[in-house]
Amino acid sequence: METLLNHITPAQLAGIRADFPILSRTVHQATDGSQGKPLIYLDNGATSQKPRAVIDALAHYYSFQNSNIHRGIHRLSQEITVVYEKARETIQKHLHALHAHEIIFTRGTTDAICLVASSFGKRFITSGDEILITEMEHHSNILPWQQFCEEQGAVLKVVPVTENGALDLIAFGILLGKKTKLFACTHVSNTLGTINPVKELIRLAHANGTAVLIDGAQAVPHMHVDVQDLDADFYCFSAHKTFGPTGVGILYGKEKWLNEMPPYQVGGGTIKTVTFAKTEYADLPLKFEAGTPHIAGGIGLAVALDYINTIGLDAIASHEHALLAYATPQLQAIPGLRIIGTAPGKASVLSFVIDGTHPMDIGTLLDQQGIAVRTGHHCTQPLMARFGIPGTVRASFAFYNTMEEVDKLEQAVRKAVKMLI
Amino acid sequence: MTIAETEREITEEFELFGSDWEGKYEHLIDLGKSLPLIDPNLKTDDKLIKGCQSKVWLHSALEGENVVYRADSDAIITKGIAGLMIRVLSEHTPNEIIDAKLEFIDQIGLKEHLSPTRANGLVSMIKQMKMDALAFKLNAS
């Protein structure tokens, strides 16, 4: 096997960028025929772009492989079932899960969390029990628990965030109580970039008899994740943030939990036998995969993971770290600019506010210059409230971003500020 | 000046900028900055237009036969757009406002702001302005 470098060389970066067709397009072409601006895509936290290999896999599926899995006796169905289950194994290996049947295909991270809240919640959490989350969670990792608690009479507790955007570990220790049945925590904050010490948090939670769900939506695209090493009970992520298709995500769950949990959605594919009196449900993983899944999406995700593994996650992490280290002081030098989220060792997310400007105005003027960033509350309204701000401008980098793009971001922000103030 | 005439005037004003996005947005920012401040008492939550990433307060009043709008926003470009809407629609009768085509938005290249996903509230702003006009009309009849 070819030895992977622990960084991305300039020549390699050019090749990587060429793998992503969208990165060569322009935006804001004027009606008078004048040239548009080259796209600078810095909204990877919202969704990542797709390499040609993934796009081709989707087209290939619909062109030559399309049929329903797990059902047919005919050749196409058998072929695609093998390909789909192979994709599951690729994902299992990528997360270093013990079994392929611990990998459940879902519609995304949100769907995966809803599955656990509904199914694990009903089976293991009762009135008066506590669910612990954190102040930096995405709404997707707040609302399912809030709704569950309202319906079942459980209590939602929240670990606060410190001024630099780290988790308050002392508060975590205090809030983790005898009644805490589940701790749900993001691996990497989508708004702040904070990388939480999830392995330690899981160890402490387990010592307390508390199960742990990790929202890995912002982690899997950027770093090695080993669910056995972390000892996570549940770990979920979305394909579309990991250079794969939209509409598909993964829930990893320990076999011991998944076997004990009732099905979430029921219907086609989840059963062994059905009579009007009683249904016997299928074994893992099919018990949790009601209906025809996003077959092409699951296959596309495996192709995306293969793709990032050819670059290597060490090289990806190193490149993204270099981008962040280069961008941070450049942006900080802009008068009035304040970075929200300065925890040590953070991921490649730069959230900022600028005195006297509204994030949306900055975002609009960056967009006019061809730069795609996210503005607003990033689906973390409680976190915005904690920092007393209406929202931020967020630039989030991926391995295909370049130092030149960081320079252009800095220049574009300066220009926007000059226009606004 | 009729609504259509004001729309035409604004279109001509923006035509000067051609494809110069900077000029266009600087103009919008200037419009935002020059929009008369509204009484802070009018910036209450019930005057807040929902569905905007920025806050937009809209106050509508019937003065004589005409509707008079006042607006503010915490984002300056949004405020500039609000200023344009006020220039076009304010001091017209409810019927004129309800029937306004508002084609200038497309013509001056702000069509992208009309996308509901844009979340800057132009769509909600127009809807609220027309709803208020409709309410005045129904109250009068």
CSV table of C-alpha atoms in Angstrom, one decimal, chain A residues 28 30-32 34 37 357-365 367-369 374-377 390 415-416 419-421, chain B residues 18-19 21-26 29-30 33 52-55 74-79 109 112-113 118-121:
chain,number,residue,atom,x,y,z
A,28,HIS,CA,-22.4,36.2,-9.9
A,30,ALA,CA,-23.5,39.7,-14.8
A,31,THR,CA,-26.2,39.9,-17.4
A,32,ASP,CA,-23.9,42.1,-19.5
A,34,SER,CA,-18.9,40.2,-17.7
A,37,LYS,CA,-16.1,35.7,-9.6
A,357,THR,CA,-21.6,45.5,11.6
A,358,HIS,CA,-24.3,42.8,11.3
A,359,PRO,CA,-23.2,39.3,10.3
A,360,MET,CA,-25.7,39.2,7.5
A,361,ASP,CA,-24.4,42.4,5.9
A,362,ILE,CA,-20.8,41.0,6.0
A,363,GLY,CA,-22.1,37.7,4.5
A,364,THR,CA,-24.0,39.5,1.7
A,365,LEU,CA,-20.9,41.5,0.7
A,367,ASP,CA,-21.1,36.6,-1.4
A,368,GLN,CA,-20.9,39.5,-3.9
A,369,GLN,CA,-17.1,38.8,-3.9
A,374,ARG,CA,-22.5,31.0,6.6
A,375,THR,CA,-24.1,33.8,8.7
A,376,GLY,CA,-26.6,33.7,11.5
A,377,HIS,CA,-27.1,31.5,14.5
A,390,PRO,CA,-27.4,37.7,17.3
A,415,LYS,CA,-13.5,45.5,1.9
A,416,ALA,CA,-17.0,44.7,3.4
A,419,MET,CA,-18.2,49.6,2.8
A,420,LEU,CA,-20.3,49.2,5.9
A,421,ILE,CA,-18.6,51.5,8.4
B,18,GLY,CA,-24.4,48.5,-14.5
B,19,SER,CA,-22.7,45.4,-13.3
B,21,TRP,CA,-21.8,45.4,-7.5
B,22,GLU,CA,-19.8,47.7,-5.2
B,23,GLY,CA,-21.6,50.8,-6.4
B,24,LYS,CA,-24.9,49.2,-6.1
B,25,TYR,CA,-24.3,47.9,-2.6
B,26,GLU,CA,-22.7,51.2,-1.4
B,29,ILE,CA,-25.9,51.0,2.4
B,30,ASP,CA,-26.2,54.8,2.0
B,33,LYS,CA,-27.9,54.9,6.7
B,52,CYS,CA,-35.6,37.4,8.9
B,53,GLN,CA,-32.0,36.6,9.9
B,54,SER,CA,-31.8,40.3,10.7
B,55,LYS,CA,-34.3,42.1,12.7
B,74,ASP,CA,-30.2,46.0,12.7
B,75,ALA,CA,-28.6,45.0,9.4
B,76,ILE,CA,-27.8,48.0,7.2
B,77,ILE,CA,-28.3,46.4,3.7
B,78,THR,CA,-31.7,45.1,4.9
B,79,LYS,CA,-32.4,48.6,6.1
B,109,GLY,CA,-30.7,43.0,-9.6
B,112,GLU,CA,-31.8,37.0,-5.3
B,113,HIS,CA,-33.1,38.7,-2.2
B,118,ARG,CA,-32.4,34.2,1.6
B,119,ALA,CA,-33.8,34.9,5.0
B,120,ASN,CA,-33.2,38.6,4.8
B,121,GLY,CA,-36.8,39.2,5.1
